[in-house]
C-alpha cells in the first residue's frame, strides 16, 4: 500500500505544522484506511487542534472502498480539459497515474483550509531513499535566482545544503545550482530527516527531473528527485509524531 501523511498548520502567530494523520491506500484493491497520528495530540496540546469533520474521533480506524472525499476533492477531475496538461506538469503517465501519486506530488493544497498531504519516505532494501517533489519557494528568491532557475535543464544536478537560520522555519534544506545560486528549498516535511541524515554523513543528491515553463505556476515549475544512501540505523519518518494512535 502507498502511504500519505496529512499535515495541519496552526493559526498565527506560530503557523507551526504538525503531521496529524496517515492515509494508507491501495488503489487497485479499493482499500483506503485513515488514522490519526501522535502528531494530532501534539497539535491539540500546543495549538488547539480539533479532529477533522470528516474524521471526528482521534482513536478510530476509518476504512473505505473509495478514496475519502477529503482527499478526492484535492485532485483535479479527470474530465477537466486541462487534466492532460496537469499530469504532464507532474511527469505522470495518463494511462497509469492514480490519485495517490498525484497527491504525493501536489500536496493537495487548498486555499480554504490549513491541510497539506505528503508521501511517506521509505528506506529501500539497498539502504537508499528517494522521493520527488516540486521546488519550494521559487517565488521568494531573488530575481537573479529566478532567472538562474529558468536556465536549468532536465538531468542537471543540484547541491543540497542545510540552512540553520531560515526566518520562517529555523532549519531548512536549500537547493542550489553547482555555482552556488540558491534557487529554492525542499519541502518542510523532509527537513528533520535530511538534517539528521546529512549530519551522519549520508550522501544525498538532487536532480532536476522536469522543467515546466509555459503556463505553469511557480509551485509547478521545477520537479526535483532526491536520492541518497543513508546510515544503516537511520529510518525516515520514524519519530513519535508519525506513529498512529491506538484504536
mmCIF file of C-alpha atoms in Angstrom:
data_model
loop_
_atom_site.group_PDB
_atom_site.id
_atom_site.type_symbol
_atom_site.label_atom_id
_atom_site.label_comp_id
_atom_site.label_asym_id
_atom_site.label_seq_id
_atom_site.Cartn_x
_atom_site.Cartn_y
_atom_site.Cartn_z
ATOM 1 C CA UNK A 1 0.000 0.000 0.000
ATOM 2 C CA UNK A 2 1.032 3.602 -0.539
ATOM 3 C CA UNK A 3 1.144 5.918 2.450
ATOM 4 C CA UNK A 4 0.436 9.632 2.688
ATOM 5 C CA UNK A 5 0.637 11.758 5.810
ATOM 6 C CA UNK A 6 -1.613 14.729 6.493
ATOM 7 C CA UNK A 7 -0.111 17.878 7.999
ATOM 8 C CA UNK A 8 -2.054 20.685 9.697
ATOM 9 C CA UNK A 9 -0.843 24.251 10.064
ATOM 10 C CA UNK A 10 -1.618 26.074 13.299
ATOM 11 C CA UNK A 11 -3.031 29.608 13.095
ATOM 12 C CA UNK A 12 -0.975 32.699 13.795
ATOM 13 C CA UNK A 13 1.231 33.557 15.488
ATOM 14 C CA UNK A 14 3.153 30.252 15.355
ATOM 15 C CA UNK A 15 1.954 28.913 11.958
ATOM 16 C CA UNK A 16 3.632 25.649 13.010
ATOM 17 C CA UNK A 17 2.999 22.422 11.057
ATOM 18 C CA UNK A 18 2.092 19.078 12.642
ATOM 19 C CA UNK A 19 1.694 15.650 10.976
ATOM 20 C CA UNK A 20 -1.766 14.756 12.263
ATOM 21 C CA UNK A 21 -2.929 11.788 10.173
ATOM 22 C CA UNK A 22 -1.952 8.867 7.966
ATOM 23 C CA UNK A 23 -3.667 7.525 4.856
ATOM 24 C CA UNK A 24 -2.793 4.020 3.652
ATOM 25 C CA UNK A 25 -4.170 3.322 0.202
ATOM 26 C CA UNK A 26 -4.284 0.566 -2.381
ATOM 27 C CA UNK A 27 -5.981 1.982 -5.462
ATOM 28 C CA UNK A 28 -6.000 -1.392 -7.247
ATOM 29 C CA UNK A 29 -7.663 -3.164 -4.320
ATOM 30 C CA UNK A 30 -10.007 -0.272 -3.489
ATOM 31 C CA UNK A 31 -8.728 -0.263 0.064
ATOM 32 C CA UNK A 32 -8.299 3.003 1.996
ATOM 33 C CA UNK A 33 -7.521 3.485 5.692
ATOM 34 C CA UNK A 34 -7.150 6.740 7.638
ATOM 35 C CA UNK A 35 -5.877 7.045 11.209
ATOM 36 C CA UNK A 36 -4.726 9.931 13.337
ATOM 37 C CA UNK A 37 -1.107 10.042 14.488
ATOM 38 C CA UNK A 38 0.552 11.125 17.709
ATOM 39 C CA UNK A 39 1.180 14.455 15.986
ATOM 40 C CA UNK A 40 -2.550 15.191 16.266
ATOM 41 C CA UNK A 41 -2.316 15.062 20.059
ATOM 42 C CA UNK A 42 0.745 17.317 19.967
ATOM 43 C CA UNK A 43 -1.162 19.749 17.731
ATOM 44 C CA UNK A 44 -4.138 19.642 20.108
ATOM 45 C CA UNK A 45 -1.967 20.342 23.149
ATOM 46 C CA UNK A 46 0.197 23.043 21.603
ATOM 47 C CA UNK A 47 -2.126 24.750 19.124
ATOM 48 C CA UNK A 48 -5.733 23.753 19.875
ATOM 49 C CA UNK A 49 -6.212 21.313 17.001
ATOM 50 C CA UNK A 50 -9.592 19.555 16.878
ATOM 51 C CA UNK A 51 -10.472 16.403 14.907
ATOM 52 C CA UNK A 52 -11.362 16.995 11.270
ATOM 53 C CA UNK A 53 -15.071 16.982 10.422
ATOM 54 C CA UNK A 54 -14.520 14.063 8.062
ATOM 55 C CA UNK A 55 -12.811 12.052 10.820
ATOM 56 C CA UNK A 56 -14.376 13.151 14.131
ATOM 57 C CA UNK A 57 -12.683 10.662 16.502
ATOM 58 C CA UNK A 58 -8.958 10.528 17.254
ATOM 59 C CA UNK A 59 -8.775 6.875 18.323
ATOM 60 C CA UNK A 60 -10.589 5.239 15.434
ATOM 61 C CA UNK A 61 -9.595 3.400 12.263
ATOM 62 C CA UNK A 62 -11.542 4.738 9.270
ATOM 63 C CA UNK A 63 -11.895 2.326 6.333
ATOM 64 C CA UNK A 64 -13.451 2.766 2.876
ATOM 65 C CA UNK A 65 -13.550 1.161 -0.565
ATOM 66 C CA UNK A 66 -13.200 4.571 -2.264
ATOM 67 C CA UNK A 67 -10.835 7.427 -1.625
ATOM 68 C CA UNK A 68 -12.205 9.585 1.181
ATOM 69 C CA UNK A 69 -13.743 12.870 -0.094
ATOM 70 C CA UNK A 70 -11.264 14.897 1.969
ATOM 71 C CA UNK A 71 -8.532 13.612 -0.359
ATOM 72 C CA UNK A 72 -10.508 13.050 -3.559
ATOM 73 C CA UNK A 73 -11.566 16.708 -3.629
ATOM 74 C CA UNK A 74 -7.889 17.735 -3.726
ATOM 75 C CA UNK A 75 -7.252 16.088 -7.095
ATOM 76 C CA UNK A 76 -8.197 17.679 -10.402
ATOM 77 C CA UNK A 77 -11.142 15.885 -12.011
ATOM 78 C CA UNK A 78 -10.086 13.676 -14.982
ATOM 79 C CA UNK A 79 -12.858 15.150 -17.116
ATOM 80 C CA UNK A 80 -11.322 18.614 -16.945
ATOM 81 C CA UNK A 81 -9.956 19.709 -20.317
ATOM 82 C CA UNK A 82 -6.634 20.679 -18.733
ATOM 83 C CA UNK A 83 -6.186 17.322 -16.949
ATOM 84 C CA UNK A 84 -3.668 16.009 -19.510
ATOM 85 C CA UNK A 85 -1.570 19.158 -19.142
ATOM 86 C CA UNK A 86 -1.847 18.836 -15.365
ATOM 87 C CA UNK A 87 -0.419 15.282 -15.480
ATOM 88 C CA UNK A 88 2.252 16.440 -17.902
ATOM 89 C CA UNK A 89 3.441 19.012 -15.363
ATOM 90 C CA UNK A 90 3.635 16.206 -12.774
ATOM 91 C CA UNK A 91 5.591 13.945 -15.155
ATOM 92 C CA UNK A 92 2.944 11.234 -14.789
ATOM 93 C CA UNK A 93 1.681 8.831 -17.435
ATOM 94 C CA UNK A 94 -2.069 9.417 -18.002
ATOM 95 C CA UNK A 95 -2.540 5.680 -18.538
ATOM 96 C CA UNK A 96 -1.232 4.794 -15.085
ATOM 97 C CA UNK A 97 -1.483 7.870 -12.855
ATOM 98 C CA UNK A 98 -3.687 7.471 -9.792
ATOM 99 C CA UNK A 99 -4.944 9.976 -7.183
ATOM 100 C CA UNK A 100 -2.366 8.918 -4.593
ATOM 101 C CA UNK A 101 0.531 9.597 -6.959
ATOM 102 C CA UNK A 102 -0.977 12.954 -7.841
ATOM 103 C CA UNK A 103 -1.443 13.934 -4.205
ATOM 104 C CA UNK A 104 2.133 12.850 -3.433
ATOM 105 C CA UNK A 105 3.420 15.478 -5.854
ATOM 106 C CA UNK A 106 0.901 18.293 -5.458
ATOM 107 C CA UNK A 107 0.376 18.193 -1.704
ATOM 108 C CA UNK A 108 -3.359 18.550 -2.190
ATOM 109 C CA UNK A 109 -3.180 22.182 -1.132
ATOM 110 C CA UNK A 110 -6.373 24.240 -0.996
ATOM 111 C CA UNK A 111 -6.909 27.883 -0.145
ATOM 112 C CA UNK A 112 -9.865 27.008 2.074
ATOM 113 C CA UNK A 113 -8.050 25.075 4.821
ATOM 114 C CA UNK A 114 -4.725 24.530 6.541
ATOM 115 C CA UNK A 115 -4.007 20.968 5.412
ATOM 116 C CA UNK A 116 -1.293 19.503 3.216
ATOM 117 C CA UNK A 117 -0.509 15.896 2.322
ATOM 118 C CA UNK A 118 2.876 14.361 1.640
ATOM 119 C CA UNK A 119 4.216 10.879 0.865
ATOM 120 C CA UNK A 120 5.955 8.586 3.290
ATOM 121 C CA UNK A 121 9.648 8.284 2.503
ATOM 122 C CA UNK A 122 10.814 4.700 2.872
ATOM 123 C CA UNK A 123 14.322 3.272 3.022
ATOM 124 C CA UNK A 124 14.857 0.680 0.321
ATOM 125 C CA UNK A 125 16.493 -2.716 0.830
ATOM 126 C CA UNK A 126 19.759 -1.335 -0.570
ATOM 127 C CA UNK A 127 19.886 1.343 2.139
ATOM 128 C CA UNK A 128 18.846 4.255 -0.060
ATOM 129 C CA UNK A 129 15.958 6.704 -0.019
ATOM 130 C CA UNK A 130 14.361 8.556 -2.926
ATOM 131 C CA UNK A 131 11.495 10.979 -3.391
ATOM 132 C CA UNK A 132 10.184 13.532 -5.862
ATOM 133 C CA UNK A 133 8.811 16.967 -5.104
ATOM 134 C CA UNK A 134 8.404 20.378 -6.674
ATOM 135 C CA UNK A 135 10.939 23.037 -5.758
ATOM 136 C CA UNK A 136 9.550 25.207 -2.966
ATOM 137 C CA UNK A 137 9.952 28.952 -2.581
ATOM 138 C CA UNK A 138 10.870 29.889 -6.139
ATOM 139 C CA UNK A 139 8.648 32.951 -5.947
ATOM 140 C CA UNK A 140 10.505 34.112 -2.818
ATOM 141 C CA UNK A 141 14.086 34.028 -4.113
ATOM 142 C CA UNK A 142 15.726 36.977 -5.860
ATOM 143 C CA UNK A 143 15.012 37.906 -9.453
ATOM 144 C CA UNK A 144 18.550 36.834 -10.325
ATOM 145 C CA UNK A 145 17.904 33.422 -8.756
ATOM 146 C CA UNK A 146 14.631 33.063 -10.666
ATOM 147 C CA UNK A 147 16.471 33.865 -13.886
ATOM 148 C CA UNK A 148 19.069 31.243 -12.954
ATOM 149 C CA UNK A 149 16.281 28.715 -12.373
ATOM 150 C CA UNK A 150 14.977 29.474 -15.870
ATOM 151 C CA UNK A 151 18.261 28.153 -17.276
ATOM 152 C CA UNK A 152 18.029 24.782 -15.508
ATOM 153 C CA UNK A 153 17.983 21.698 -17.700
ATOM 154 C CA UNK A 154 16.455 18.285 -17.093
ATOM 155 C CA UNK A 155 19.061 15.952 -15.617
ATOM 156 C CA UNK A 156 21.045 18.797 -14.062
ATOM 157 C CA UNK A 157 22.405 18.071 -10.594
ATOM 158 C CA UNK A 158 21.849 20.457 -7.697
ATOM 159 C CA UNK A 159 23.586 20.913 -4.363
ATOM 160 C CA UNK A 160 21.795 20.099 -1.110
ATOM 161 C CA UNK A 161 22.648 22.257 1.905
ATOM 162 C CA UNK A 162 21.324 22.665 5.449
ATOM 163 C CA UNK A 163 20.206 26.188 6.361
ATOM 164 C CA UNK A 164 20.265 26.919 10.108
ATOM 165 C CA UNK A 165 18.707 30.394 10.294
ATOM 166 C CA UNK A 166 15.721 30.373 7.972
ATOM 167 C CA UNK A 167 13.449 33.227 9.159
ATOM 168 C CA UNK A 168 10.284 31.148 8.731
ATOM 169 C CA UNK A 169 11.313 27.676 9.899
ATOM 170 C CA UNK A 170 14.738 27.877 11.563
ATOM 171 C CA UNK A 171 16.254 24.819 9.884
ATOM 172 C CA UNK A 172 15.616 24.352 6.174
ATOM 173 C CA UNK A 173 17.097 22.406 3.257
ATOM 174 C CA UNK A 174 18.377 24.595 0.445
ATOM 175 C CA UNK A 175 18.737 23.564 -3.176
ATOM 176 C CA UNK A 176 21.494 25.345 -5.042
ATOM 177 C CA UNK A 177 22.950 25.234 -8.526
ATOM 178 C CA UNK A 178 26.501 23.912 -8.849
ATOM 179 C CA UNK A 179 27.755 27.509 -8.894
ATOM 180 C CA UNK A 180 26.019 28.122 -5.535
ATOM 181 C CA UNK A 181 22.906 30.067 -6.587
ATOM 182 C CA UNK A 182 20.095 29.440 -4.100
ATOM 183 C CA UNK A 183 17.008 28.675 -6.190
ATOM 184 C CA UNK A 184 14.644 27.267 -3.555
ATOM 185 C CA UNK A 185 14.047 24.732 -0.828
ATOM 186 C CA UNK A 186 12.968 21.145 -0.218
ATOM 187 C CA UNK A 187 9.533 20.653 1.410
ATOM 188 C CA UNK A 188 9.357 21.176 5.168
ATOM 189 C CA UNK A 189 8.420 17.538 5.819
ATOM 190 C CA UNK A 190 11.874 16.428 4.661
ATOM 191 C CA UNK A 191 13.905 18.854 6.752
ATOM 192 C CA UNK A 192 14.253 16.927 10.029
ATOM 193 C CA UNK A 193 15.192 13.634 8.373
ATOM 194 C CA UNK A 194 17.540 15.189 5.818
ATOM 195 C CA UNK A 195 19.286 17.190 8.521
ATOM 196 C CA UNK A 196 19.792 14.041 10.591
ATOM 197 C CA UNK A 197 20.984 12.011 7.610
ATOM 198 C CA UNK A 198 23.403 14.682 6.380
ATOM 199 C CA UNK A 199 24.856 15.184 9.850
ATOM 200 C CA UNK A 200 25.559 11.437 9.851
ATOM 201 C CA UNK A 201 27.431 11.831 6.549
ATOM 202 C CA UNK A 202 24.743 10.494 4.244
ATOM 203 C CA UNK A 203 25.293 11.111 0.536
ATOM 204 C CA UNK A 204 22.211 12.937 -0.748
ATOM 205 C CA UNK A 205 21.929 14.145 -4.344
ATOM 206 C CA UNK A 206 19.266 16.238 -6.067
ATOM 207 C CA UNK A 207 18.488 16.107 -9.784
ATOM 208 C CA UNK A 208 16.176 18.227 -11.928
ATOM 209 C CA UNK A 209 13.656 15.790 -13.413
ATOM 210 C CA UNK A 210 11.282 18.141 -15.201
ATOM 211 C CA UNK A 211 11.019 21.815 -16.117
ATOM 212 C CA UNK A 212 7.579 23.342 -16.709
ATOM 213 C CA UNK A 213 7.627 26.825 -18.142
ATOM 214 C CA UNK A 214 4.703 27.826 -20.341
ATOM 215 C CA UNK A 215 1.666 28.486 -18.174
ATOM 216 C CA UNK A 216 2.911 26.623 -15.113
ATOM 217 C CA UNK A 217 2.634 28.390 -11.737
ATOM 218 C CA UNK A 218 5.769 28.835 -9.619
ATOM 219 C CA UNK A 219 4.763 25.858 -7.473
ATOM 220 C CA UNK A 220 4.885 23.532 -10.512
ATOM 221 C CA UNK A 221 7.954 24.870 -12.336
ATOM 222 C CA UNK A 222 10.788 22.555 -11.247
ATOM 223 C CA UNK A 223 10.355 18.870 -10.365
ATOM 224 C CA UNK A 224 13.212 17.518 -8.249
ATOM 225 C CA UNK A 225 14.281 13.968 -7.479
ATOM 226 C CA UNK A 226 16.217 13.419 -4.272
ATOM 227 C CA UNK A 227 18.268 10.255 -3.806
ATOM 228 C CA UNK A 228 20.875 9.047 -1.399
ATOM 229 C CA UNK A 229 22.408 6.359 0.741
ATOM 230 C CA UNK A 230 21.701 6.730 4.450
ATOM 231 C CA UNK A 231 23.258 5.174 7.583
ATOM 232 C CA UNK A 232 22.216 1.623 8.434
ATOM 233 C CA UNK A 233 20.465 2.687 11.651
ATOM 234 C CA UNK A 234 18.597 5.574 10.007
ATOM 235 C CA UNK A 235 14.874 5.209 9.288
ATOM 236 C CA UNK A 236 12.988 8.164 7.774
ATOM 237 C CA UNK A 237 9.744 9.406 9.305
ATOM 238 C CA UNK A 238 10.138 7.150 12.325
ATOM 239 C CA UNK A 239 9.667 9.761 15.055
ATOM 240 C CA UNK A 240 6.766 9.501 17.521
ATOM 241 C CA UNK A 241 4.624 12.137 15.788
ATOM 242 C CA UNK A 242 4.257 9.815 12.753
ATOM 243 C CA UNK A 243 3.018 6.771 14.709
ATOM 244 C CA UNK A 244 -0.720 6.084 14.579
ATOM 245 C CA UNK A 245 -2.881 6.422 17.663
ATOM 246 C CA UNK A 246 -4.130 3.168 19.230
ATOM 247 C CA UNK A 247 -7.700 2.179 18.404
#
